[in-house]
Tab-separated table of C-alpha atoms in Angstrom:
chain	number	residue	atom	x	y	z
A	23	UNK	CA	127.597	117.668	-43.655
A	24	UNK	CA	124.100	118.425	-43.053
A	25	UNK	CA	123.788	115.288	-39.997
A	26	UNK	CA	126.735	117.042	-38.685
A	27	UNK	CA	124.780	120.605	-38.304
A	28	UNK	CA	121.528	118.860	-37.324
A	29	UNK	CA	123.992	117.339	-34.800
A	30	UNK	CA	125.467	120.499	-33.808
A	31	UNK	CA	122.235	122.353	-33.337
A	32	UNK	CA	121.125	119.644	-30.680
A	33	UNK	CA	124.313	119.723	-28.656
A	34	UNK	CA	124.009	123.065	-28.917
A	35	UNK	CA	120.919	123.023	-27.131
A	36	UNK	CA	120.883	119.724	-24.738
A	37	UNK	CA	124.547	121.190	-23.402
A	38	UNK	CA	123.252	124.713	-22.780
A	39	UNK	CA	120.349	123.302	-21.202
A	40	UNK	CA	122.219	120.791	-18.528
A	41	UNK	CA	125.327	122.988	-18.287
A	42	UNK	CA	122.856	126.027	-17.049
A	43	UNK	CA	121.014	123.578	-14.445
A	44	UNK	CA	124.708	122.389	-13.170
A	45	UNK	CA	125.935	125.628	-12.555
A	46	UNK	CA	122.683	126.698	-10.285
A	47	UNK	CA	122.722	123.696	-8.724
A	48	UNK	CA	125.943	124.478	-7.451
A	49	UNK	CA	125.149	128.462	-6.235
A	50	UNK	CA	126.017	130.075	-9.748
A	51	UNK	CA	124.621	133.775	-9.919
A	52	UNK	CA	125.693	133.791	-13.273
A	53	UNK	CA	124.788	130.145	-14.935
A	54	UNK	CA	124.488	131.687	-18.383
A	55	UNK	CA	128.555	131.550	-18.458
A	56	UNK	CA	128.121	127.711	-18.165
A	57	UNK	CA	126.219	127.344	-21.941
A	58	UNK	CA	128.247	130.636	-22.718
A	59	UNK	CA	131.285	128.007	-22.609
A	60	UNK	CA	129.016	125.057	-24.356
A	61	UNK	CA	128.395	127.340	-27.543
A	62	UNK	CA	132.061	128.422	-27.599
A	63	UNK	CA	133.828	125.137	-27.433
A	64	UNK	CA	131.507	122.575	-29.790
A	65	UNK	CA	133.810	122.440	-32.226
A	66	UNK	CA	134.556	120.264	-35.334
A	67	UNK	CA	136.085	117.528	-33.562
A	68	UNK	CA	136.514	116.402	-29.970
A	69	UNK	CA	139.872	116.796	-30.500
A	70	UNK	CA	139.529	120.869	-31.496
A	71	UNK	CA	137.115	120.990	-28.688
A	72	UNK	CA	139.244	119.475	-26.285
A	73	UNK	CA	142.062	121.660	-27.256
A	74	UNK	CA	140.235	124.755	-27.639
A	75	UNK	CA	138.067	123.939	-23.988
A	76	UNK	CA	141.931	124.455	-22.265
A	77	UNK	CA	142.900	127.016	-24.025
A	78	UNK	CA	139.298	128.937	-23.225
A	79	UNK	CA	140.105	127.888	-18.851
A	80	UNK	CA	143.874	128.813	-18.958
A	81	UNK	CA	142.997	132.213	-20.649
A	82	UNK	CA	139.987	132.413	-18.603
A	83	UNK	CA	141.842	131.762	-15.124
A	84	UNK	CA	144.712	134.101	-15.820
A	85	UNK	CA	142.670	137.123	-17.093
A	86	UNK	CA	140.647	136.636	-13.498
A	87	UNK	CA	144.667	136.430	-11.655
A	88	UNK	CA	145.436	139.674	-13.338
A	89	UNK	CA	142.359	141.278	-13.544
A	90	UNK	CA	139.821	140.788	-10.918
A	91	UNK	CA	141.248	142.683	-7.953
A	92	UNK	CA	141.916	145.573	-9.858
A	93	UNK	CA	139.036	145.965	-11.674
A	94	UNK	CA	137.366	146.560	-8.421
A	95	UNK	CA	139.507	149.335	-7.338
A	96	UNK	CA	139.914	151.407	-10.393
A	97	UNK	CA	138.429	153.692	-12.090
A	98	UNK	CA	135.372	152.017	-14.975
A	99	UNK	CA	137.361	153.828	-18.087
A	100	UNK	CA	138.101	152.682	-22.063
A	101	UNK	CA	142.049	154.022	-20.718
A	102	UNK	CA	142.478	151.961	-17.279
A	103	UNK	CA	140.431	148.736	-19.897
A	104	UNK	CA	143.372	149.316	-22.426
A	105	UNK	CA	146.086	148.929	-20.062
A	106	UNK	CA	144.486	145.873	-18.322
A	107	UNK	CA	143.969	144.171	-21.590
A	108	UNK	CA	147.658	145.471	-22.970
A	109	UNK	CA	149.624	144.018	-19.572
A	110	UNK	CA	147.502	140.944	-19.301
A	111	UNK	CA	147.805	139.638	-23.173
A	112	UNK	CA	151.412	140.391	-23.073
A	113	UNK	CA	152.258	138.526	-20.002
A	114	UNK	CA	149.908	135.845	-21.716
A	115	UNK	CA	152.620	135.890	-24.547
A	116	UNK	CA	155.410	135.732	-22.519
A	117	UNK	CA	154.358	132.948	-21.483
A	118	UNK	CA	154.364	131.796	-25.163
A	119	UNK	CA	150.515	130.498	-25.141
A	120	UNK	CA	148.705	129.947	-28.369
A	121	UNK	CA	146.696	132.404	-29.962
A	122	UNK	CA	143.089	131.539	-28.875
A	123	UNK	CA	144.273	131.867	-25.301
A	124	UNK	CA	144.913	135.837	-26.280
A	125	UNK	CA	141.342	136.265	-27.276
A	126	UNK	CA	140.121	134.210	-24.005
A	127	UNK	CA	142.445	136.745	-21.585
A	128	UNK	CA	141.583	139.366	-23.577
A	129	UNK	CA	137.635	138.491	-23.080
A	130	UNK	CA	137.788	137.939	-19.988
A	131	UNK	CA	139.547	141.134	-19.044
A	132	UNK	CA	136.651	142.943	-20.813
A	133	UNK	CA	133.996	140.610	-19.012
A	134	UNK	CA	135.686	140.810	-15.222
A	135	UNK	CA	136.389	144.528	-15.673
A	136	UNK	CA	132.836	145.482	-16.228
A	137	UNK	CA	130.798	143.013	-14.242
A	138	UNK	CA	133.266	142.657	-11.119
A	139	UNK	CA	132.101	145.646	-8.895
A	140	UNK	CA	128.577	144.587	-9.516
A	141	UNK	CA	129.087	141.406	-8.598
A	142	UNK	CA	131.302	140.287	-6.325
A	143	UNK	CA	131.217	136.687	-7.591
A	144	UNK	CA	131.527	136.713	-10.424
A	145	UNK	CA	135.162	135.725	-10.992
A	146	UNK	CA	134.399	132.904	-9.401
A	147	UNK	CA	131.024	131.941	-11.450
A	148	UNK	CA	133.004	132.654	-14.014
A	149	UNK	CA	136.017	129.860	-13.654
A	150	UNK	CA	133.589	127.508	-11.949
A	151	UNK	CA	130.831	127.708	-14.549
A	152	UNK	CA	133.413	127.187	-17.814
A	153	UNK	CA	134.475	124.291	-16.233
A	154	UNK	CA	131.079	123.161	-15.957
A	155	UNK	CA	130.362	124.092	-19.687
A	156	UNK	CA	133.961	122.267	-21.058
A	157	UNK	CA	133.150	118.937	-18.957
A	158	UNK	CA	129.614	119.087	-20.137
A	159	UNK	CA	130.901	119.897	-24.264
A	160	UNK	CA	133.229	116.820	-24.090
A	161	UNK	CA	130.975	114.548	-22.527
A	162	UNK	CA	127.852	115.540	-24.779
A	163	UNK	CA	130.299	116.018	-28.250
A	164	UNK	CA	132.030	112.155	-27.260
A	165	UNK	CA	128.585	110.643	-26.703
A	166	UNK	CA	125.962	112.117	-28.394
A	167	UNK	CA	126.637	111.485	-32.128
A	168	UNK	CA	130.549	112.076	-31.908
A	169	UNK	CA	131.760	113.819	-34.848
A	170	UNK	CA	132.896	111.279	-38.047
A	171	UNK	CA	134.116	112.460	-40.765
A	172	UNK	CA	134.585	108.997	-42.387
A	173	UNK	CA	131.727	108.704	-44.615
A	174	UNK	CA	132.567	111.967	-46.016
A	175	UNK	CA	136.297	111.097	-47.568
A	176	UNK	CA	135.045	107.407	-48.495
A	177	UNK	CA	133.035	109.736	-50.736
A	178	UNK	CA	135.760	111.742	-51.524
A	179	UNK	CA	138.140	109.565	-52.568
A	180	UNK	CA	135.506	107.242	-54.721
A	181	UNK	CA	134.992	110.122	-56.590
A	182	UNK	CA	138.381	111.157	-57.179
A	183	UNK	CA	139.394	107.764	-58.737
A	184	UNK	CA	136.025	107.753	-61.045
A	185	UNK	CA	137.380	111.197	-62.212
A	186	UNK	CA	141.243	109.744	-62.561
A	187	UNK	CA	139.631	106.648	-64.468
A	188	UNK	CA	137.696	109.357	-66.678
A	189	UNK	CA	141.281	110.954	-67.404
A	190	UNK	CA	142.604	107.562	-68.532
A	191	UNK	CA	140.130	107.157	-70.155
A	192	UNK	CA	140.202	110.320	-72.065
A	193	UNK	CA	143.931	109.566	-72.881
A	194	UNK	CA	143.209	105.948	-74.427
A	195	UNK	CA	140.764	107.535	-76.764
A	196	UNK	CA	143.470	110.320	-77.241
A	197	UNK	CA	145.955	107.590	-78.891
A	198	UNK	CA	143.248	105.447	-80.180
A	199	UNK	CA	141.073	108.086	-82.124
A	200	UNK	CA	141.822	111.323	-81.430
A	201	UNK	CA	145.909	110.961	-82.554
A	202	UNK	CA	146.975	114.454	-83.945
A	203	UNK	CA	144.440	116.442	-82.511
A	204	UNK	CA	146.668	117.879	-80.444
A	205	UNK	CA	145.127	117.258	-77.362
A	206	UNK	CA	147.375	117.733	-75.076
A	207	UNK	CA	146.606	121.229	-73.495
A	208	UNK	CA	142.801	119.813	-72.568
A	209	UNK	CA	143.977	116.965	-70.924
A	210	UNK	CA	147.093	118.985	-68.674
A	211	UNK	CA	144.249	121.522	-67.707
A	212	UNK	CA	142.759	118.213	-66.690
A	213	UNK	CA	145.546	116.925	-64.751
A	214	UNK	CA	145.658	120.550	-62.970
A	215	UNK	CA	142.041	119.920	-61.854
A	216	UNK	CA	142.448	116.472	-60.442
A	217	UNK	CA	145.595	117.686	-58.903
A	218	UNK	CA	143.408	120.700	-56.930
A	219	UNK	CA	140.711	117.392	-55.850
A	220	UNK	CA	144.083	115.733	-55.110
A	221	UNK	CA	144.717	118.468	-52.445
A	222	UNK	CA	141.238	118.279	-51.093
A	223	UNK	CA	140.518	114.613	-50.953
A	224	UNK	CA	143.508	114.604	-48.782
A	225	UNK	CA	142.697	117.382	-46.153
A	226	UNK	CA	139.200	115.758	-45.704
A	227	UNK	CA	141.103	112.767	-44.717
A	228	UNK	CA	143.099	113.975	-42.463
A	229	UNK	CA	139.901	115.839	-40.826
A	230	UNK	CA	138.534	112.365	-40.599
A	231	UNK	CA	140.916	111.163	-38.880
A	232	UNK	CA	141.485	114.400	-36.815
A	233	UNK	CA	137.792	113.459	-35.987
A	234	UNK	CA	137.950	109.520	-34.689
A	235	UNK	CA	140.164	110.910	-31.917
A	236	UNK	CA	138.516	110.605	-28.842
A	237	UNK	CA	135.658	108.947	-30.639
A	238	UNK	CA	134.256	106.155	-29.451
A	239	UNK	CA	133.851	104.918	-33.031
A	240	UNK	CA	137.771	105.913	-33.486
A	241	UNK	CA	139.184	102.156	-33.740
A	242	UNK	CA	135.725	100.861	-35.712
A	243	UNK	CA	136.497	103.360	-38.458
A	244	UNK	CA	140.442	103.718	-38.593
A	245	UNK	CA	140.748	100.645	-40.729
A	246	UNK	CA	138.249	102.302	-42.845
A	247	UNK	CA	140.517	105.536	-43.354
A	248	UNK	CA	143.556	103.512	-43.362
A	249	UNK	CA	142.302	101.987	-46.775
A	250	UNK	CA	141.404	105.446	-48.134
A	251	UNK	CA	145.139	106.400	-47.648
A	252	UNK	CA	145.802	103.609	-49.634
A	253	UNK	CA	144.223	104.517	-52.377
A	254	UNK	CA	145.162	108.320	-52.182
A	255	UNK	CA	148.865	106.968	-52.260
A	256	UNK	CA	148.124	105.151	-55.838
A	257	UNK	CA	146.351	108.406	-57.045
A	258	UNK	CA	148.890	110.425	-55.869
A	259	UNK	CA	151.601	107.665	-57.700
A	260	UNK	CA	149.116	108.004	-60.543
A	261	UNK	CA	149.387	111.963	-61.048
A	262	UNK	CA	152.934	111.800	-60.886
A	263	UNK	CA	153.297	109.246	-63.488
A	264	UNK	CA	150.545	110.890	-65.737
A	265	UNK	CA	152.050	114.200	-65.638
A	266	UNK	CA	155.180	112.696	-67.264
A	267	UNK	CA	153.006	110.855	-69.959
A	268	UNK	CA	151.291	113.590	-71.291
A	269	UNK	CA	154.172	115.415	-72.357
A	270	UNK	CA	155.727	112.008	-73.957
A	271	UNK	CA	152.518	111.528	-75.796
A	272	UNK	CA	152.355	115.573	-77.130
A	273	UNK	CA	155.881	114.804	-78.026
A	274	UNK	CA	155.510	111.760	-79.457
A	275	UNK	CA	152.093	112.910	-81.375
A	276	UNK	CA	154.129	116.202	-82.785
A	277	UNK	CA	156.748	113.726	-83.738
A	278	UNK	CA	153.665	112.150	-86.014
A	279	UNK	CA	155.350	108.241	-85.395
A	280	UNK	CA	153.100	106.112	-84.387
A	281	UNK	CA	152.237	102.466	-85.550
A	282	UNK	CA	149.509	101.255	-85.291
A	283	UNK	CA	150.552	98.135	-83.372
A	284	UNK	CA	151.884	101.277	-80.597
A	285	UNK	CA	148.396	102.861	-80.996
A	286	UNK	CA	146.560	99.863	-79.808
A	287	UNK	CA	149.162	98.304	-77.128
A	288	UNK	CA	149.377	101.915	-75.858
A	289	UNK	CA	145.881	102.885	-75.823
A	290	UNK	CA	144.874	99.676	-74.328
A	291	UNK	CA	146.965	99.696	-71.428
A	292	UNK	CA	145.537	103.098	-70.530
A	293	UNK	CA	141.947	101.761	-70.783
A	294	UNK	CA	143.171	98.879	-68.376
A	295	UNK	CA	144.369	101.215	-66.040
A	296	UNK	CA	141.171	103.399	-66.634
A	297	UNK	CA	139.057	100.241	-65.430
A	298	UNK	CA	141.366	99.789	-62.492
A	299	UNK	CA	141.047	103.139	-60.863
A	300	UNK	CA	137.129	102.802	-61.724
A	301	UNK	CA	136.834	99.850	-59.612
A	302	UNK	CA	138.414	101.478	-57.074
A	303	UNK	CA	136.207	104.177	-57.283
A	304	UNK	CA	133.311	101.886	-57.281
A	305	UNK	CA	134.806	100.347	-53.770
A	306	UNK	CA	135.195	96.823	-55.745
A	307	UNK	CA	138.915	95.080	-55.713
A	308	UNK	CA	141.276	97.133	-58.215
A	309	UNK	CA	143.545	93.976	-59.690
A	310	UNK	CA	145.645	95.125	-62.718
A	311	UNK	CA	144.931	91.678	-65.167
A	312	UNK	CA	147.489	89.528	-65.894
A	313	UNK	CA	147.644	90.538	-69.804
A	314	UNK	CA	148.696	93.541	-69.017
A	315	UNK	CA	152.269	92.230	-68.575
A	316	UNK	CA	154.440	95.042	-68.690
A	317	UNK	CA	156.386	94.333	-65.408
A	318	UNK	CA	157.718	91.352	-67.355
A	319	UNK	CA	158.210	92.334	-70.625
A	320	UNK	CA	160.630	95.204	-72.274
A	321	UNK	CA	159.980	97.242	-75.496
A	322	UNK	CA	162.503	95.720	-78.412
A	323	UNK	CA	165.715	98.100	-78.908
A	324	UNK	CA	163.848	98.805	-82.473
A	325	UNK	CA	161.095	100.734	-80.923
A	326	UNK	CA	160.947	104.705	-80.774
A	327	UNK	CA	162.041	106.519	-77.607
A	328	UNK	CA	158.812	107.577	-76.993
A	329	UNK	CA	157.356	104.385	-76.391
A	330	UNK	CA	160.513	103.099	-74.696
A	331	UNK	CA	159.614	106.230	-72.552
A	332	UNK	CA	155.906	105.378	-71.844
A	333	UNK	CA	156.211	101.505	-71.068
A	334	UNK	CA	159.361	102.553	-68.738
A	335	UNK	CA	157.058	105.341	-66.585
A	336	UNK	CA	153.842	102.377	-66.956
A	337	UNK	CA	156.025	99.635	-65.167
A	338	UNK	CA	157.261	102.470	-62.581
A	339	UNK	CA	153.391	103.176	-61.969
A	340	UNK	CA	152.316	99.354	-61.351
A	341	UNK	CA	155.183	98.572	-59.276
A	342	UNK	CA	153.888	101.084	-56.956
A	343	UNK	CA	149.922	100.179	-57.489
A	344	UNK	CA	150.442	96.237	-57.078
């Protein structure tokens, strides 16, 4: 985050810079609009600054349709303002245009109204000079550092399977030394915190790949986020199945059954699946092994429900993961 705002700050600053040299190169009496427009649209993405750079000239160029002649033969009033800004937002939703388009009318209502009989250019600075600044804050946002996100929900994601495989973990030592404990409440206050990273792992992915569009670096590092959706499908496999679990297990421990041929075979497979969500945490290969077999094998007719329960919801869980 911080090589973003570094990155920012200098776009920022190289944009204003040209965009204020364009625009008096071209006659501008007003070439502060130009880096006015700069500041405005640099936002998090190319793609929100592309979107937001049209909405800024469409609400720009109708506020200076509706607005300019009149402003310069009325009356300089906050009444005959209110009614300018009232008729021309409205007609701007009538016409069903997003939101940020409003505050762009709106502004430049205010800006036309009070500079227009002082300068009699200055609707036309104005539209010339945020064109100027919207070509200048796409060219300078796709080629100077473009805005990636990637890095960011690698990151993310690592660190939300080290903190499933710490669950798993937790759970194996659960049914291998903490039986009748009554853990259960810990670890579903657990499960409600991974499910809140869950939630926030995924919207940083989704801003990464809001940010590769337009980028350059887009196709280099789509592969990259493709994987990370991968994994985010396992985990979110994973929560599903774990929520389940839990409640067998409380069951099953309140039931006070449990041999100690279950406690091992049980507690084992959830320290294999601990070290699988590790690796992928650690970027390495996450291969279930072999001996953990329970795609092939079924739980004999004499075992308890609960563990007929728990190797039925495991096999679910790898189907999905392998």
């Amino acid at each position: 985050m911080e090589e973003n705002k570094t990155a920012l700050i200098w776009k920022m600053a190289i944009g204003s810079a040209v965009s204020w040299e364009l625009a008096k190169l071209i006659g501008s009496d007003h070439p502060y609009l130009a880096p006015l427009s700069v500041v405005l649209c640099l936002q998090s993405t190319i793609d929100q600054s592309i979107r937001y750079s049209i909405h800024r000239i469409l609400g720009t160029a109708i506020g200076i349709i509706l607005t300019a002649y009149l402003a310069s033969h009325l009356d300089m009033n906050g009444w005959i303002l209110g009614l300018l800004l009232l008729g021309s937002t409205f007609i701007a939703k009538w016409l069903r245009l997003d939101e940020t388009v409003l505050h762009q009318v709106a502004l430049t209502v205010i800006l036309i109204f009070t500079f227009e009989r002082k300068s009699k250019d200055y609707s036309i600075d104005r539209i010339l000079d945020t064109i100027i600044g919207v070509i200048i804050t796409i060219l300078i946002h796709m080629l100077l550092s473009p805005p990636d996100f990637t890095k960011k929900a690698v990151a993310a994601t690592e660190k939300l399977a080290l903190q499933l495989s710490d669950i798993l973990l937790e759970l194996s030592n659960w049914v291998h030394l903490e039986w009748g404990g009554e853990k259960g409440q810990v670890m579903k206050y657990k499960i409600n915190l991974f499910l809140q990273e869950l939630h926030n792992t995924k919207a940083t992915i989704e801003l990464a790949t809001k940010s590769l569009k337009f980028n350059p670096l887009g196709k280099k590092h789509a592969a990259i986020l493709t994987m990370c959706k991968m994994k985010m499908e396992k985990m979110n496999n994973w929560y599903q199945y774990v929520s389940t679990i839990v409640g067998t297990l409380k069951d099953w421990e309140k039931a006070g059954h449990l041999l100690s041929n279950d406690q091992i075979e049980v507690g084992n497979h959830l320290k294999t699946l601990s070290e699988y969500f590790r690796n992928l945490g650690e970027g390495k290969e996450g291969n279930l092994p072999s001996s953990m077999n329970l795609l092939q094998s079924t739980p004999p007719p004499s075992h308890q429900v609960y563990r007929e329960f728990f190797y039925l919801e495991t096999r679910n869980l790898m189907q999905k993961l392998l």
